[in-house]
Coordinates of C-alpha atoms and ligand atoms in Angstrom, one line a residue:
M226 CA -21.3 -50.3 16.2
K227 CA -24.0 -48.1 17.5
I228 CA -24.2 -44.4 16.7
L229 CA -26.5 -41.7 18.1
V230 CA -27.1 -38.6 16.0
I231 CA -28.6 -35.6 17.8
G232 CA -30.6 -33.1 15.7
N233 CA -33.4 -33.1 13.1
G234 CA -32.5 -31.0 10.1
G235 CA -31.1 -31.4 6.6
R236 CA -27.6 -31.4 8.1
E237 CA -28.4 -34.3 10.4
H238 CA -30.0 -36.2 7.5
A239 CA -26.9 -35.7 5.4
I240 CA -24.7 -36.9 8.3
A241 CA -26.9 -39.9 8.9
W242 CA -26.9 -40.8 5.2
T243 CA -23.1 -40.5 5.0
L244 CA -22.8 -42.7 8.2
S245 CA -25.0 -45.3 6.5
Q246 CA -22.5 -45.6 3.7
S247 CA -19.7 -46.5 6.1
K248 CA -17.9 -49.9 6.0
H249 CA -18.7 -50.2 9.7
K250 CA -22.4 -50.5 8.9
P251 CA -23.4 -48.7 12.1
E252 CA -26.8 -49.1 13.7
L253 CA -28.1 -45.5 13.8
Y254 CA -30.3 -43.9 16.4
F255 CA -31.8 -40.4 16.1
A256 CA -32.8 -37.9 18.7
Q257 CA -35.1 -37.1 17.2
G258 CA -34.3 -37.1 13.6
N259 CA -36.9 -36.4 10.8
P260 CA -39.0 -38.6 8.5
G261 CA -36.3 -38.8 5.9
M262 CA -33.9 -40.2 8.5
R263 CA -36.3 -42.9 9.6
E264 CA -35.3 -45.1 6.7
L265 CA -31.8 -45.1 8.0
G266 CA -32.3 -45.8 11.7
Q267 CA -34.4 -45.6 14.8
R268 CA -36.1 -42.5 16.1
L269 CA -35.9 -41.8 19.8
D270 CA -38.4 -39.7 21.7
I271 CA -35.8 -37.7 23.5
E272 CA -35.5 -33.9 23.1
L273 CA -32.1 -32.6 22.1
T274 CA -31.9 -30.5 25.2
D275 CA -32.6 -33.4 27.5
I276 CA -29.0 -34.1 28.3
N277 CA -29.8 -36.5 31.1
G278 CA -32.2 -38.5 28.9
L279 CA -29.6 -38.7 26.1
L280 CA -26.9 -39.8 28.5
L281 CA -29.0 -42.5 30.1
F282 CA -30.0 -43.8 26.7
A283 CA -26.3 -43.8 25.5
Q284 CA -25.3 -45.7 28.6
R285 CA -28.1 -48.2 28.6
E286 CA -27.7 -49.0 24.8
Q287 CA -23.9 -48.8 25.0
I288 CA -23.7 -46.3 22.2
D289 CA -20.2 -46.2 20.7
L290 CA -20.3 -42.7 19.4
T291 CA -22.7 -39.7 19.8
I292 CA -22.7 -37.0 17.2
V293 CA -24.1 -33.6 18.0
G294 CA -25.6 -31.7 15.0
P295 CA -26.9 -28.4 16.4
E296 CA -25.1 -25.9 18.7
L297 CA -27.7 -25.8 21.5
P298 CA -26.8 -29.1 23.3
L299 CA -23.1 -28.2 22.9
S300 CA -23.5 -24.9 24.6
L301 CA -25.5 -26.6 27.3
G302 CA -22.5 -28.8 28.0
I303 CA -23.6 -32.2 26.6
A304 CA -20.0 -33.1 25.6
D305 CA -18.7 -32.4 29.1
R306 CA -21.3 -34.7 30.6
F307 CA -20.7 -37.6 28.1
Q308 CA -16.9 -37.3 28.5
E309 CA -17.3 -37.4 32.4
E310 CA -19.1 -40.7 31.9
G311 CA -16.4 -42.0 29.6
L312 CA -18.7 -41.9 26.5
K313 CA -17.4 -40.9 23.1
I314 CA -19.0 -37.7 21.7
F315 CA -18.3 -35.7 18.6
G316 CA -18.5 -32.0 19.5
P317 CA -16.7 -29.6 21.7
T318 CA -17.2 -29.1 25.5
Q319 CA -19.2 -26.1 26.8
A320 CA -15.9 -24.1 27.0
G321 CA -15.1 -24.9 23.3
A322 CA -18.7 -24.2 22.2
Q323 CA -18.2 -20.6 23.4
M324 CA -16.5 -20.1 20.0
E325 CA -20.1 -19.9 18.7
S326 CA -22.2 -19.1 21.8
S327 CA -20.2 -16.1 22.8
K328 CA -19.1 -13.6 20.1
A329 CA -17.2 -11.7 22.9
F330 CA -15.2 -14.9 23.7
A331 CA -14.4 -15.7 20.0
K332 CA -13.4 -12.1 19.2
K333 CA -11.2 -11.8 22.3
L334 CA -9.5 -15.1 21.4
M335 CA -8.9 -13.9 17.9
A336 CA -7.5 -10.5 19.1
D337 CA -5.3 -12.1 21.8
Y338 CA -3.8 -14.6 19.3
N339 CA -3.6 -12.4 16.2
I340 CA -6.1 -14.3 14.1
P341 CA -7.3 -12.0 11.3
T342 CA -10.8 -10.6 11.9
A343 CA -12.7 -7.3 11.9
H344 CA -11.8 -4.8 14.5
Y345 CA -14.4 -4.7 17.3
R346 CA -15.6 -3.3 20.6
F347 CA -17.5 -5.4 23.2
C348 CA -20.0 -3.3 25.1
T349 CA -21.9 -4.3 28.2
D350 CA -24.0 -1.1 28.6
Q351 CA -26.0 0.9 26.2
A352 CA -24.3 4.3 26.7
T353 CA -20.8 2.9 26.0
A354 CA -22.1 1.1 22.9
L355 CA -23.8 4.2 21.5
K356 CA -20.6 6.2 22.1
A357 CA -18.4 3.4 20.6
L358 CA -20.1 4.0 17.3
D359 CA -17.8 7.0 17.0
E360 CA -14.9 4.7 16.4
F361 CA -16.6 3.1 13.3
E362 CA -18.1 4.2 10.1
A363 CA -21.1 3.0 8.0
P364 CA -22.0 0.4 7.3
Y365 CA -22.1 -0.5 11.0
V366 CA -22.1 -4.2 12.1
I367 CA -23.9 -4.8 15.4
K368 CA -24.0 -8.3 16.9
E369 CA -25.9 -9.4 19.9
D370 CA -23.8 -11.6 22.1
G371 CA -25.5 -15.0 22.5
L372 CA -26.8 -17.9 20.5
A373 CA -29.0 -16.2 17.9
A374 CA -29.1 -18.7 15.0
G375 CA -27.7 -16.0 12.7
K376 CA -30.5 -13.6 13.6
G377 CA -28.6 -11.4 16.1
V378 CA -26.6 -9.5 13.5
T379 CA -27.6 -6.1 12.0
I380 CA -25.7 -4.5 9.2
A381 CA -26.8 -0.8 9.6
S382 CA -26.3 1.5 6.6
N383 CA -26.4 4.6 8.8
R384 CA -25.9 5.7 12.4
Q385 CA -29.6 5.9 13.3
Q386 CA -30.2 2.3 12.3
A387 CA -27.1 1.3 14.3
E388 CA -28.3 3.1 17.4
E389 CA -31.7 1.4 17.0
A390 CA -30.1 -2.0 16.8
I391 CA -28.1 -1.2 20.0
R392 CA -31.3 -0.2 21.8
I393 CA -33.1 -3.3 20.8
A394 CA -30.2 -5.5 22.0
F395 CA -30.1 -3.8 25.4
Q396 CA -33.9 -4.0 25.8
K397 CA -33.3 -7.8 25.6
E398 CA -30.3 -7.3 28.0
M399 CA -27.9 -8.6 25.4
P400 CA -24.4 -7.1 25.4
V401 CA -23.2 -6.2 21.9
V402 CA -20.2 -6.5 19.7
I403 CA -19.7 -3.6 17.3
E404 CA -17.5 -4.4 14.3
E405 CA -15.8 -3.0 11.3
F406 CA -17.7 -4.0 8.1
M407 CA -15.7 -6.4 5.9
Q408 CA -16.1 -6.4 2.2
G409 CA -15.6 -9.5 0.0
Q410 CA -16.9 -13.0 -0.6
E411 CA -17.9 -15.3 2.2
L412 CA -16.5 -18.8 2.4
S413 CA -17.4 -21.6 4.8
V414 CA -14.6 -23.9 5.9
L415 CA -15.7 -26.8 8.1
A416 CA -12.6 -28.4 9.7
F417 CA -12.3 -31.6 11.8
C418 CA -10.4 -30.8 14.9
D419 CA -9.1 -33.3 17.6
G420 CA -7.7 -30.7 19.9
K421 CA -4.3 -30.6 18.2
T422 CA -4.7 -31.4 14.5
V423 CA -7.2 -29.5 12.4
L424 CA -8.0 -30.7 8.9
P425 CA -10.4 -28.7 6.6
C426 CA -13.0 -30.1 4.3
V427 CA -13.5 -28.6 0.8
A428 CA -14.7 -25.1 1.1
A429 CA -18.4 -24.3 0.5
Q430 CA -20.5 -21.2 0.0
D431 CA -24.0 -20.8 1.4
Y432 CA -26.7 -18.5 0.2
K433 CA -28.2 -16.7 3.2
K434 CA -30.7 -14.4 1.6
I435 CA -34.2 -15.4 0.7
G436 CA -34.3 -13.7 -2.7
E437 CA -32.7 -14.3 -6.1
G438 CA -29.5 -12.3 -6.6
N439 CA -28.9 -12.2 -2.8
T440 CA -31.7 -9.9 -1.9
G441 CA -34.3 -9.7 0.9
P442 CA -34.0 -10.9 4.5
N443 CA -31.6 -13.5 5.9
T444 CA -32.6 -17.1 6.3
G445 CA -31.1 -20.2 7.8
G446 CA -29.7 -20.9 4.3
M447 CA -31.3 -21.3 0.9
G448 CA -28.6 -23.4 -0.7
A449 CA -25.0 -24.2 -1.0
Y450 CA -22.3 -25.6 -3.3
A451 CA -18.8 -27.0 -3.1
P452 CA -16.0 -26.9 -3.9
V453 CA -15.7 -23.1 -4.5
P454 CA -13.4 -21.8 -7.2
L455 CA -12.4 -18.9 -5.0
A456 CA -10.9 -21.4 -2.6
T457 CA -7.7 -22.2 -4.5
P458 CA -5.0 -24.4 -2.9
D459 CA -3.0 -21.3 -2.2
L460 CA -5.9 -19.7 -0.3
M461 CA -6.7 -22.9 1.6
A462 CA -3.0 -23.1 2.6
R463 CA -3.3 -19.5 4.0
V464 CA -6.6 -20.4 5.8
Q465 CA -4.8 -23.3 7.4
Q466 CA -1.8 -21.2 8.4
E467 CA -3.4 -18.0 9.3
V468 CA -6.7 -19.1 10.8
L469 CA -7.2 -22.8 11.6
T470 CA -3.8 -23.8 13.1
P471 CA -3.5 -20.6 15.2
T472 CA -7.0 -21.0 16.4
V473 CA -6.5 -24.5 17.6
Q474 CA -3.2 -23.5 19.3
A475 CA -5.1 -20.6 20.9
L476 CA -7.8 -22.9 22.2
Q477 CA -5.1 -25.3 23.6
A478 CA -3.3 -22.4 25.2
E479 CA -6.6 -21.5 26.9
G480 CA -6.9 -25.1 28.2
I481 CA -9.6 -26.1 25.8
D482 CA -9.4 -29.6 24.2
Y483 CA -11.5 -28.9 21.2
K484 CA -12.9 -32.0 19.5
G485 CA -15.4 -31.8 16.7
I486 CA -16.0 -29.4 13.9
L487 CA -14.5 -26.0 13.9
Y488 CA -16.4 -24.1 11.4
A489 CA -14.7 -20.9 10.1
G490 CA -17.0 -18.4 8.4
L491 CA -14.6 -16.4 6.4
M492 CA -14.6 -13.2 4.4
I493 CA -12.2 -13.3 1.5
T494 CA -11.4 -9.6 1.0
P495 CA -11.1 -8.1 -2.4
E496 CA -7.3 -8.3 -1.9
G497 CA -7.6 -12.0 -1.4
N498 CA -7.0 -12.1 2.3
P499 CA -9.0 -14.5 4.6
R500 CA -10.5 -12.8 7.7
V501 CA -12.8 -14.5 10.2
V502 CA -16.5 -13.4 10.3
E503 CA -17.5 -15.9 12.9
F504 CA -16.7 -19.4 14.2
N505 CA -19.3 -22.1 14.7
A506 CA -18.8 -25.2 16.9
R507 CA -20.6 -27.6 14.6
F508 CA -21.3 -28.6 11.0
G509 CA -22.9 -25.9 8.9
D510 CA -26.4 -26.2 7.5
P511 CA -26.7 -26.4 4.5
E512 CA -22.9 -26.6 3.8
T513 CA -22.8 -30.2 5.2
Q514 CA -25.3 -31.3 2.6
V515 CA -22.7 -30.5 -0.1
V516 CA -19.5 -31.2 1.7
L517 CA -20.2 -34.8 3.0
P518 CA -21.3 -36.2 -0.4
L519 CA -17.8 -35.3 -1.6
L520 CA -15.9 -36.9 1.3
E521 CA -13.9 -39.9 0.2
E522 CA -12.9 -41.0 3.7
D523 CA -15.1 -43.2 5.8
L524 CA -16.9 -40.6 8.0
V525 CA -17.1 -43.0 11.0
D526 CA -13.3 -43.4 10.9
V527 CA -12.7 -39.7 10.7
M528 CA -15.1 -38.9 13.5
L529 CA -13.5 -41.6 15.8
A530 CA -10.0 -40.3 15.0
T531 CA -11.3 -36.8 15.9
V532 CA -12.7 -38.0 19.3
D533 CA -9.7 -40.1 20.0
G534 CA -7.2 -37.4 19.2
K535 CA -5.8 -39.3 16.3
L536 CA -6.4 -37.0 13.3
H537 CA -2.7 -36.8 12.7
Q538 CA -3.1 -40.1 10.9
Y539 CA -4.7 -38.0 8.1
A540 CA -2.4 -35.0 8.3
E541 CA 0.1 -35.9 5.6
T542 CA -2.4 -36.0 2.8
G543 CA -5.2 -34.1 4.4
L544 CA -8.8 -35.4 4.2
C545 CA -9.6 -36.7 0.8
F546 CA -12.5 -35.4 -1.2
R547 CA -13.7 -36.6 -4.6
A548 CA -11.6 -34.8 -7.1
D549 CA -13.5 -33.2 -10.0
T550 CA -16.9 -33.8 -8.5
K551 CA -19.1 -30.8 -7.6
A552 CA -22.1 -30.7 -5.3
I553 CA -25.0 -28.4 -4.9
T554 CA -28.0 -28.3 -2.6
V555 CA -31.2 -26.3 -3.2
V556 CA -33.4 -25.6 -0.2
L557 CA -37.2 -25.8 -0.7
T558 CA -39.1 -23.6 1.7
S559 CA -42.7 -22.9 2.6
A560 CA -44.2 -19.8 1.1
G561 CA -43.7 -16.8 3.5
Y562 CA -40.5 -18.1 5.1
P563 CA -38.5 -16.5 6.8
G564 CA -41.7 -14.8 8.0
D565 CA -44.9 -16.6 8.8
Y566 CA -45.8 -19.7 6.8
E567 CA -48.3 -22.5 6.8
T568 CA -47.5 -26.1 7.5
G569 CA -49.3 -29.4 6.9
K570 CA -49.1 -29.3 3.0
P571 CA -48.8 -32.8 1.5
I572 CA -45.6 -33.3 -0.4
F573 CA -45.3 -35.3 -3.6
F574 CA -41.9 -36.8 -4.3
P575 CA -40.7 -38.1 -7.7
Q576 CA -40.8 -42.0 -7.8
Y577 CA -37.3 -42.4 -9.2
L578 CA -34.1 -40.6 -8.1
S579 CA -30.7 -41.2 -9.7
T580 CA -27.9 -42.1 -7.3
D581 CA -26.4 -38.6 -8.0
V582 CA -29.4 -37.0 -6.2
H583 CA -30.4 -37.0 -2.5
V584 CA -33.5 -35.4 -1.0
F585 CA -32.6 -34.5 2.6
H586 CA -35.5 -33.7 4.8
A587 CA -35.6 -30.7 7.1
G588 CA -39.1 -29.5 8.1
T589 CA -41.3 -32.5 7.2
K590 CA -43.7 -34.7 9.2
V591 CA -45.5 -38.1 8.5
L592 CA -49.2 -38.3 9.2
P593 CA -50.8 -41.4 10.7
D594 CA -51.9 -42.4 7.2
Q595 CA -48.2 -42.1 6.1
T596 CA -48.7 -38.9 4.0
K597 CA -45.6 -36.8 4.2
V598 CA -46.4 -33.1 4.9
T599 CA -44.5 -29.8 5.3
N600 CA -43.7 -29.0 8.9
G601 CA -41.3 -26.0 8.9
G602 CA -39.9 -23.1 7.0
R603 CA -37.1 -25.0 5.3
V604 CA -38.8 -28.2 4.1
L605 CA -36.3 -30.2 2.0
N606 CA -32.8 -29.9 0.6
V607 CA -32.3 -31.4 -2.9
T608 CA -28.6 -32.3 -3.2
A609 CA -26.9 -33.4 -6.4
T610 CA -23.4 -34.2 -7.5
G611 CA -21.9 -34.0 -11.0
D612 CA -18.7 -33.7 -13.0
S613 CA -19.3 -30.0 -13.4
L614 CA -21.3 -27.5 -11.3
E615 CA -23.6 -27.0 -14.3
Q616 CA -24.4 -30.8 -14.4
A617 CA -24.9 -30.9 -10.6
R618 CA -27.2 -27.8 -10.9
Q619 CA -29.3 -29.4 -13.7
R620 CA -29.7 -32.7 -11.8
A621 CA -30.7 -30.8 -8.6
Y622 CA -33.2 -28.4 -10.3
D623 CA -34.7 -31.3 -12.3
V624 CA -35.8 -32.9 -9.0
V625 CA -36.6 -29.6 -7.4
K626 CA -39.2 -29.1 -10.1
Q627 CA -40.6 -32.6 -9.7
I628 CA -41.2 -32.2 -6.0
K629 CA -44.6 -30.6 -5.4
F630 CA -46.2 -29.0 -2.4
D631 CA -48.5 -26.1 -1.9
G632 CA -46.5 -22.9 -1.5
K633 CA -43.1 -24.4 -2.6
Y634 CA -40.4 -21.7 -2.9
F635 CA -36.7 -22.0 -3.9
R636 CA -34.0 -19.8 -5.3
S637 CA -33.2 -20.7 -8.9
D638 CA -29.7 -19.1 -8.8
I639 CA -27.9 -21.3 -6.3
A640 CA -24.3 -21.8 -7.6
A641 CA -25.1 -19.6 -10.6
V642 CA -24.2 -16.3 -8.9
P643 CA -21.6 -15.9 -6.1
A644 CA -23.0 -15.8 -2.6
E645 CA -21.7 -12.4 -2.1
A646 CA -21.4 -10.6 1.2
M647 CA -24.3 -8.6 2.5
T648 CA -24.3 -5.0 1.4
R649 CA -27.5 -4.0 3.1
Ligands
AMP84 P1 -22.5 -14.0 12.0 O1 -23.7 -14.4 12.8 O2 -21.4 -13.4 12.8 O3 -22.1 -15.0 11.0 O4 -23.1 -12.9 11.0 C1 -24.1 -13.2 10.1 C2 -23.8 -12.7 8.7 O5 -23.6 -11.2 8.8 C3 -22.5 -13.1 8.1 O6 -22.6 -14.4 7.5 C4 -22.1 -12.0 7.2 O7 -22.9 -12.2 6.0 C5 -22.6 -10.8 7.9 N1 -21.5 -10.2 8.7 C6 -21.2 -10.4 10.0 N2 -20.2 -9.7 10.4 C7 -19.8 -9.0 9.3 C8 -18.7 -8.0 9.1 N3 -17.9 -7.7 10.1 N4 -18.6 -7.5 7.9 C9 -19.4 -7.8 6.9 N5 -20.5 -8.7 7.0 C10 -20.6 -9.3 8.2
LIG85 N1 -24.8 -22.0 7.1 C1 -24.6 -21.2 8.2 C2 -24.5 -22.0 9.5 O1 -24.6 -23.2 9.5 O2 -24.4 -21.3 10.5

């Protein structure tokens, strides 16, 4: 079996590593992957936005399954093109990917089908948006409508800041969604969806802020852990009933055959109610790095069942995850991130790693002399499992300390304090 993985971050490395454990022993190809993934398969020199190039490769090499990591190729319609050619691809079509690429689309779907979320107004001109602020109170939530890699959201503590965020959005000609601010704790639920059946993974929490104690600016994610004590069986049953199932039914009703990961970013309110903050059309990063190491199923089988519309095979028991095992991932970044940072710093890895620890690569590069150097803001993800979160934390941080590169930064409180909602 031949599998092509598209993407080059820690998420894709974790996906590739999990695929490499499959009983199918797939031959793995990466477009373009990263140096950590090179030990698991073959790197291709095809950009992830080069849909024609990827399609030609998949046809020529008779790839059995293509897995799309990041949202960009999905929103460009890669799944539509592969499906038209009869190729199996894990990830929704362009219409389905609007769940992530268009906040207005996702909010309207939720409103039309009574899926719990924050009240909102969608505004396509600046004057209407400024006026719509009257309907809300501080803190104001202003979201630019488009793929923004998590950067298009402003939580404004007063009206002046909110007006400023609206002006900035319209300078870029981006319509905005203005939302009610939701209090509570955030929870990431990644669910496999075959268009009809939707089955969640164990819930994870990610840490978005750069600083200890959830302070400072937002990042692409500084760490994660799973499972989350907050996500009791009762709560997960409600998430299924109130969010996942109605969302897939809504997509179906809209004529969208959604195949891939439906990622529900939830706010669990102080009263314990799940409400949707956002949907994503792909695996979360860094949540994937803690969710997949806990998966007991063969990932290749689950993905093929997803693409073939056969997830109902797993519906009775749900997807199985390792009971009583906890996972944590700590992100190592370059000094300065999420602002400016330097790259090209040699990385020293520990010689020995126990089987409970994985170092997933994100922003790294190999020089011609084989030295591995930093090549991005988020450099490495150290993932560890254990019988308790404390044990998993110790194992991860042990390795975090042994890895050395100039300017190495990490948060030392991942899984020690809850990843609470932003209260900026
Ligand atoms: P999004 O891109 O929609 O996920 O927003 C990014 C982050 O902003 C979320 O993960 C939350 O931490 C925060 N956020 C977004 N919308 C809200 C809201 N309505 N209330 C509170 N926090 C929010
Ligand atoms: N961890 C947040 C995301 O993947 O969007």
